[in-house]
Structure formats: structure tokens, C-alpha cells
């Protein structure tokens, strides 16, 4: 190996000197920053989607506990309050799910901005992943509509458990 002709084989400035990138150092750093920002967005989206599911699990668990409490004859005097509390838990949980959904939508809008910036500088992210990210994310807060319907259904059904406990308890008496 001769250094003057084969220095890239020795681990020198291989990408820049070998012609992979035609960017100057500042543009290279900006591109690296854009990639890091995209990775952060991906992580934030995953974290917020996990938080949405955690809220639903929390709301469903609390309402299941309230249903068990409502089925206890010793708590007959406060059973209607348990039903109201259960509805409140479901409503609060749904508001939190919507809050996290709005945050995910905002992050997706950041992704679209970053990808547009990259495309202006010659890196076509959409052709790499074979999708039009802007079109895919254009639905805004309705992007995860199927998942949101499922989560809403779970939360809406959870107070019904308390109501069923009340109905069966009163039917047995």
C-alpha cells in the first residue's frame, strides 16, 4: 500500500476524499445534525405512543378496580359515586391520549420540515424509504385514527364495567 495513492485504505478521510460527499465541513455537520434530529423525532414518537397506551392501561385498570369496589355490598351507599368517578377516569384518560396525540402530530410536522430541508440539500429521504412522508403525515391528528378508535373504545367500555357491577348487584338484591 502506498500512502499517496491508497491512503483511504489506511482509514484516512475516506468518505470525503473518495467523493462520497460533496459537502463542505459545515454542510456535513448540518446534515449529521438533521439525521440526529430525525432520530430524536423517531424516539419521541415511539415514547408518546407508548405513553398513550400506558394511559389507557392505567384508566382501564382503575376502572376495573372501581367495578370491583362497586360490586361490594358494603359500598352500596357510594356506588353511584363510583360510577361517576369511573366516567371521570375514562374522560381524563381520553384527554391525556388526545394530548399525547397532539404532541406526536407536532413531532411528525418537525419530521416533514427536516426531510424537506434535507431534500433541498440533495438528500432525498423519501426516495430512500420509498414513501412520501409529507403526504403520509398530512392527516395530522388523524394519522393514527384506527389506533385512536381502539383506545377510545377501551376507555369508553371501562365505565360500563362499573355500571354492570351496579346492575348485577341490584338485580341480586
PDB file of C-alpha atoms in Angstrom:
ATOM      1  CA  UNK A   1       0.000   0.000   0.000  1.00  0.00           C
ATOM      2  CA  UNK A   2       1.400   3.351  -0.989  1.00  0.00           C
ATOM      3  CA  UNK A   3       0.136   6.300   1.076  1.00  0.00           C
ATOM      4  CA  UNK A   4      -0.045   8.815  -1.756  1.00  0.00           C
ATOM      5  CA  UNK A   5      -2.436   6.680  -3.811  1.00  0.00           C
ATOM      6  CA  UNK A   6      -4.037   4.287  -1.327  1.00  0.00           C
ATOM      7  CA  UNK A   7      -4.283   6.319   1.894  1.00  0.00           C
ATOM      8  CA  UNK A   8      -8.043   5.714   2.024  1.00  0.00           C
ATOM      9  CA  UNK A   9      -7.330   2.034   2.659  1.00  0.00           C
ATOM     10  CA  UNK A  10      -5.494   3.088   5.792  1.00  0.00           C
ATOM     11  CA  UNK A  11      -8.596   4.742   7.266  1.00  0.00           C
ATOM     12  CA  UNK A  12      -7.870   8.337   6.229  1.00  0.00           C
ATOM     13  CA  UNK A  13     -10.603  10.820   5.278  1.00  0.00           C
ATOM     14  CA  UNK A  14     -12.204   8.102   3.215  1.00  0.00           C
ATOM     15  CA  UNK A  15     -15.737   9.395   2.656  1.00  0.00           C
ATOM     16  CA  UNK A  16     -14.802  12.993   1.789  1.00  0.00           C
ATOM     17  CA  UNK A  17     -11.688  12.274  -0.232  1.00  0.00           C
ATOM     18  CA  UNK A  18     -13.160   9.368  -2.081  1.00  0.00           C
ATOM     19  CA  UNK A  19     -16.028  11.506  -3.409  1.00  0.00           C
ATOM     20  CA  UNK A  20     -18.939  10.100  -1.422  1.00  0.00           C
ATOM     21  CA  UNK A  21     -19.894  13.542  -0.180  1.00  0.00           C
ATOM     22  CA  UNK A  22     -19.546  16.810  -1.989  1.00  0.00           C
ATOM     23  CA  UNK A  23     -20.351  18.748   1.167  1.00  0.00           C
ATOM     24  CA  UNK A  24     -18.044  21.053   2.991  1.00  0.00           C
ATOM     25  CA  UNK A  25     -17.425  20.540   6.692  1.00  0.00           C
ATOM     26  CA  UNK A  26     -20.262  22.853   7.806  1.00  0.00           C
ATOM     27  CA  UNK A  27     -22.777  21.219   5.461  1.00  0.00           C
ATOM     28  CA  UNK A  28     -21.619  17.802   6.654  1.00  0.00           C
ATOM     29  CA  UNK A  29     -22.180  18.804  10.272  1.00  0.00           C
ATOM     30  CA  UNK A  30     -25.617  20.253   9.423  1.00  0.00           C
ATOM     31  CA  UNK A  31     -26.536  17.004   7.675  1.00  0.00           C
ATOM     32  CA  UNK A  32     -25.405  14.990  10.705  1.00  0.00           C
ATOM     33  CA  UNK A  33     -27.473  17.283  12.910  1.00  0.00           C
ATOM     34  CA  UNK A  34     -30.534  16.740  10.675  1.00  0.00           C
ATOM     35  CA  UNK A  35     -30.071  12.966  10.940  1.00  0.00           C
ATOM     36  CA  UNK A  36     -29.776  13.237  14.719  1.00  0.00           C
ATOM     37  CA  UNK A  37     -32.935  15.365  14.816  1.00  0.00           C
ATOM     38  CA  UNK A  38     -34.799  12.746  12.737  1.00  0.00           C
ATOM     39  CA  UNK A  39     -33.651  10.034  15.141  1.00  0.00           C
ATOM     40  CA  UNK A  40     -34.828  12.117  18.114  1.00  0.00           C
ATOM     41  CA  UNK A  41     -38.210  12.589  16.435  1.00  0.00           C
ATOM     42  CA  UNK A  42     -38.491   8.837  15.900  1.00  0.00           C
ATOM     43  CA  UNK A  43     -37.741   8.258  19.574  1.00  0.00           C
ATOM     44  CA  UNK A  44     -40.210  10.912  20.724  1.00  0.00           C
ATOM     45  CA  UNK A  45     -42.967   9.471  18.541  1.00  0.00           C
ATOM     46  CA  UNK A  46     -42.342   5.995  19.947  1.00  0.00           C
ATOM     47  CA  UNK A  47     -42.268   7.345  23.517  1.00  0.00           C
ATOM     48  CA  UNK A  48     -45.518   9.293  23.141  1.00  0.00           C
ATOM     49  CA  UNK A  49     -47.283   6.354  21.526  1.00  0.00           C
ATOM     50  CA  UNK A  50     -46.161   4.237  24.482  1.00  0.00           C
ATOM     51  CA  UNK A  51     -47.448   6.904  26.862  1.00  0.00           C
ATOM     52  CA  UNK A  52     -50.838   6.845  25.116  1.00  0.00           C
ATOM     53  CA  UNK A  53     -51.084   3.116  25.660  1.00  0.00           C
ATOM     54  CA  UNK A  54     -49.925   3.465  29.287  1.00  0.00           C
ATOM     55  CA  UNK A  55     -52.713   5.987  29.918  1.00  0.00           C
ATOM     56  CA  UNK A  56     -55.285   3.549  28.520  1.00  0.00           C
ATOM     57  CA  UNK A  57     -53.906   0.716  30.666  1.00  0.00           C
ATOM     58  CA  UNK A  58     -53.978   2.974  33.726  1.00  0.00           C
ATOM     59  CA  UNK A  59     -57.545   4.167  33.043  1.00  0.00           C
ATOM     60  CA  UNK A  60     -58.777   0.641  32.364  1.00  0.00           C
ATOM     61  CA  UNK A  61     -57.093  -0.721  35.496  1.00  0.00           C
ATOM     62  CA  UNK A  62     -58.521   2.000  37.726  1.00  0.00           C
ATOM     63  CA  UNK A  63     -61.992   1.428  36.299  1.00  0.00           C
ATOM     64  CA  UNK A  64     -61.671  -2.322  36.786  1.00  0.00           C
ATOM     65  CA  UNK A  65     -60.816  -1.670  40.444  1.00  0.00           C
ATOM     66  CA  UNK A  66     -63.812   0.671  40.695  1.00  0.00           C
ATOM     67  CA  UNK A  67     -66.021  -2.059  39.190  1.00  0.00           C
ATOM     68  CA  UNK A  68     -64.844  -4.497  41.839  1.00  0.00           C
ATOM     69  CA  UNK A  69     -65.484  -1.895  44.534  1.00  0.00           C
ATOM     70  CA  UNK A  70     -68.950  -1.177  43.100  1.00  0.00           C
ATOM     71  CA  UNK A  71     -69.786  -4.883  43.318  1.00  0.00           C
ATOM     72  CA  UNK A  72     -69.072  -4.890  47.043  1.00  0.00           C
ATOM     73  CA  UNK A  73     -72.354  -4.756  49.011  1.00  0.00           C
ATOM     74  CA  UNK A  74     -70.630  -2.853  51.833  1.00  0.00           C
ATOM     75  CA  UNK A  75     -70.142   0.097  49.473  1.00  0.00           C
ATOM     76  CA  UNK A  76     -73.786   0.228  48.357  1.00  0.00           C
ATOM     77  CA  UNK A  77     -74.197   3.802  49.582  1.00  0.00           C
ATOM     78  CA  UNK A  78     -71.455   5.189  47.311  1.00  0.00           C
ATOM     79  CA  UNK A  79     -71.898   3.012  44.235  1.00  0.00           C
ATOM     80  CA  UNK A  80     -73.306   5.819  42.102  1.00  0.00           C
ATOM     81  CA  UNK A  81     -70.291   7.943  43.018  1.00  0.00           C
ATOM     82  CA  UNK A  82     -68.043   5.094  41.901  1.00  0.00           C
ATOM     83  CA  UNK A  83     -69.805   5.159  38.537  1.00  0.00           C
ATOM     84  CA  UNK A  84     -69.322   8.926  38.261  1.00  0.00           C
ATOM     85  CA  UNK A  85     -65.673   8.548  39.274  1.00  0.00           C
ATOM     86  CA  UNK A  86     -65.251   5.817  36.676  1.00  0.00           C
ATOM     87  CA  UNK A  87     -66.628   8.107  33.959  1.00  0.00           C
ATOM     88  CA  UNK A  88     -64.257  10.825  35.143  1.00  0.00           C
ATOM     89  CA  UNK A  89     -61.287   8.456  34.953  1.00  0.00           C
ATOM     90  CA  UNK A  90     -62.255   7.467  31.408  1.00  0.00           C
ATOM     91  CA  UNK A  91     -62.681  11.120  30.370  1.00  0.00           C
ATOM     92  CA  UNK A  92     -59.383  12.200  31.935  1.00  0.00           C
ATOM     93  CA  UNK A  93     -57.620   9.270  30.303  1.00  0.00           C
ATOM     94  CA  UNK A  94     -59.065  10.180  26.908  1.00  0.00           C
ATOM     95  CA  UNK A  95     -57.932  13.790  27.311  1.00  0.00           C
ATOM     96  CA  UNK A  96     -54.414  12.568  28.053  1.00  0.00           C
ATOM     97  CA  UNK A  97     -54.494  10.306  24.989  1.00  0.00           C
ATOM     98  CA  UNK A  98     -55.523  13.300  22.857  1.00  0.00           C
ATOM     99  CA  UNK A  99     -52.766  15.407  24.435  1.00  0.00           C
ATOM    100  CA  UNK A 100     -50.109  12.826  23.517  1.00  0.00           C
ATOM    101  CA  UNK A 101     -51.625  12.515  20.056  1.00  0.00           C
ATOM    102  CA  UNK A 102     -51.274  16.275  19.502  1.00  0.00           C
ATOM    103  CA  UNK A 103     -47.655  16.075  20.611  1.00  0.00           C
ATOM    104  CA  UNK A 104     -46.976  13.215  18.169  1.00  0.00           C
ATOM    105  CA  UNK A 105     -48.591  15.253  15.385  1.00  0.00           C
ATOM    106  CA  UNK A 106     -46.315  18.198  16.201  1.00  0.00           C
ATOM    107  CA  UNK A 107     -43.270  15.931  16.091  1.00  0.00           C
ATOM    108  CA  UNK A 108     -44.377  14.497  12.740  1.00  0.00           C
ATOM    109  CA  UNK A 109     -44.608  18.047  11.402  1.00  0.00           C
ATOM    110  CA  UNK A 110     -40.998  18.550  12.519  1.00  0.00           C
ATOM    111  CA  UNK A 111     -40.038  15.391  10.612  1.00  0.00           C
ATOM    112  CA  UNK A 112     -41.618  16.785   7.436  1.00  0.00           C
ATOM    113  CA  UNK A 113     -39.659  20.041   7.884  1.00  0.00           C
ATOM    114  CA  UNK A 114     -36.372  18.210   8.429  1.00  0.00           C
ATOM    115  CA  UNK A 115     -36.934  15.967   5.400  1.00  0.00           C
ATOM    116  CA  UNK A 116     -37.748  18.989   3.215  1.00  0.00           C
ATOM    117  CA  UNK A 117     -34.522  20.661   4.423  1.00  0.00           C
ATOM    118  CA  UNK A 118     -32.539  17.534   3.552  1.00  0.00           C
ATOM    119  CA  UNK A 119     -34.133  17.320   0.108  1.00  0.00           C
ATOM    120  CA  UNK A 120     -33.200  20.957  -0.624  1.00  0.00           C
ATOM    121  CA  UNK A 121     -29.604  19.971   0.029  1.00  0.00           C
ATOM    122  CA  UNK A 122     -29.647  16.907  -2.201  1.00  0.00           C
ATOM    123  CA  UNK A 123     -30.546  14.088   0.204  1.00  0.00           C
ATOM    124  CA  UNK A 124     -33.913  12.665  -0.822  1.00  0.00           C
ATOM    125  CA  UNK A 125     -35.076  10.809   2.287  1.00  0.00           C
ATOM    126  CA  UNK A 126     -38.444   9.970   0.740  1.00  0.00           C
ATOM    127  CA  UNK A 127     -36.855   8.084  -2.155  1.00  0.00           C
ATOM    128  CA  UNK A 128     -34.665   6.155   0.303  1.00  0.00           C
ATOM    129  CA  UNK A 129     -37.644   4.978   2.385  1.00  0.00           C
ATOM    130  CA  UNK A 130     -39.910   4.760  -0.685  1.00  0.00           C
ATOM    131  CA  UNK A 131     -42.743   6.881   0.696  1.00  0.00           C
ATOM    132  CA  UNK A 132     -43.883  10.464   0.601  1.00  0.00           C
ATOM    133  CA  UNK A 133     -43.562  11.439   4.241  1.00  0.00           C
ATOM    134  CA  UNK A 134     -45.375  14.742   3.803  1.00  0.00           C
ATOM    135  CA  UNK A 135     -48.409  13.021   2.265  1.00  0.00           C
ATOM    136  CA  UNK A 136     -48.325  10.237   4.855  1.00  0.00           C
ATOM    137  CA  UNK A 137     -48.269  12.723   7.742  1.00  0.00           C
ATOM    138  CA  UNK A 138     -50.720  15.176   6.123  1.00  0.00           C
ATOM    139  CA  UNK A 139     -53.655  13.637   8.006  1.00  0.00           C
ATOM    140  CA  UNK A 140     -52.431  15.446  11.111  1.00  0.00           C
ATOM    141  CA  UNK A 141     -54.071  14.262  14.305  1.00  0.00           C
ATOM    142  CA  UNK A 142     -55.993  11.611  12.339  1.00  0.00           C
ATOM    143  CA  UNK A 143     -52.775   9.791  11.339  1.00  0.00           C
ATOM    144  CA  UNK A 144     -53.334   7.040  13.938  1.00  0.00           C
ATOM    145  CA  UNK A 145     -57.134   7.038  13.634  1.00  0.00           C
ATOM    146  CA  UNK A 146     -57.508   3.241  13.838  1.00  0.00           C
ATOM    147  CA  UNK A 147     -55.385   3.083  16.968  1.00  0.00           C
ATOM    148  CA  UNK A 148     -57.240   6.042  18.473  1.00  0.00           C
ATOM    149  CA  UNK A 149     -60.613   4.362  17.843  1.00  0.00           C
ATOM    150  CA  UNK A 150     -59.375   1.242  19.623  1.00  0.00           C
ATOM    151  CA  UNK A 151     -58.070   3.259  22.577  1.00  0.00           C
ATOM    152  CA  UNK A 152     -61.298   5.258  22.774  1.00  0.00           C
ATOM    153  CA  UNK A 153     -63.315   2.041  22.711  1.00  0.00           C
ATOM    154  CA  UNK A 154     -61.322   0.584  25.585  1.00  0.00           C
ATOM    155  CA  UNK A 155     -61.730   3.743  27.655  1.00  0.00           C
ATOM    156  CA  UNK A 156     -65.426   4.075  26.813  1.00  0.00           C
ATOM    157  CA  UNK A 157     -66.063   0.461  27.796  1.00  0.00           C
ATOM    158  CA  UNK A 158     -64.266   0.697  31.122  1.00  0.00           C
ATOM    159  CA  UNK A 159     -67.047   2.612  32.982  1.00  0.00           C
ATOM    160  CA  UNK A 160     -69.513   0.050  31.644  1.00  0.00           C
ATOM    161  CA  UNK A 161     -67.834  -2.477  33.961  1.00  0.00           C
ATOM    162  CA  UNK A 162     -68.847  -0.346  36.931  1.00  0.00           C
ATOM    163  CA  UNK A 163     -72.366   0.033  35.558  1.00  0.00           C
ATOM    164  CA  UNK A 164     -72.658  -3.729  35.075  1.00  0.00           C
ATOM    165  CA  UNK A 165     -71.495  -4.269  38.662  1.00  0.00           C
ATOM    166  CA  UNK A 166     -74.259  -1.942  39.856  1.00  0.00           C
ATOM    167  CA  UNK A 167     -76.899  -3.623  37.708  1.00  0.00           C
ATOM    168  CA  UNK A 168     -75.988  -7.165  38.763  1.00  0.00           C
ATOM    169  CA  UNK A 169     -75.646  -6.208  42.416  1.00  0.00           C
ATOM    170  CA  UNK A 170     -79.101  -4.574  42.456  1.00  0.00           C
ATOM    171  CA  UNK A 171     -80.622  -7.455  40.472  1.00  0.00           C
ATOM    172  CA  UNK A 172     -79.293  -9.924  43.039  1.00  0.00           C
ATOM    173  CA  UNK A 173     -80.914  -7.968  45.901  1.00  0.00           C
TER     174      UNK A 173
END
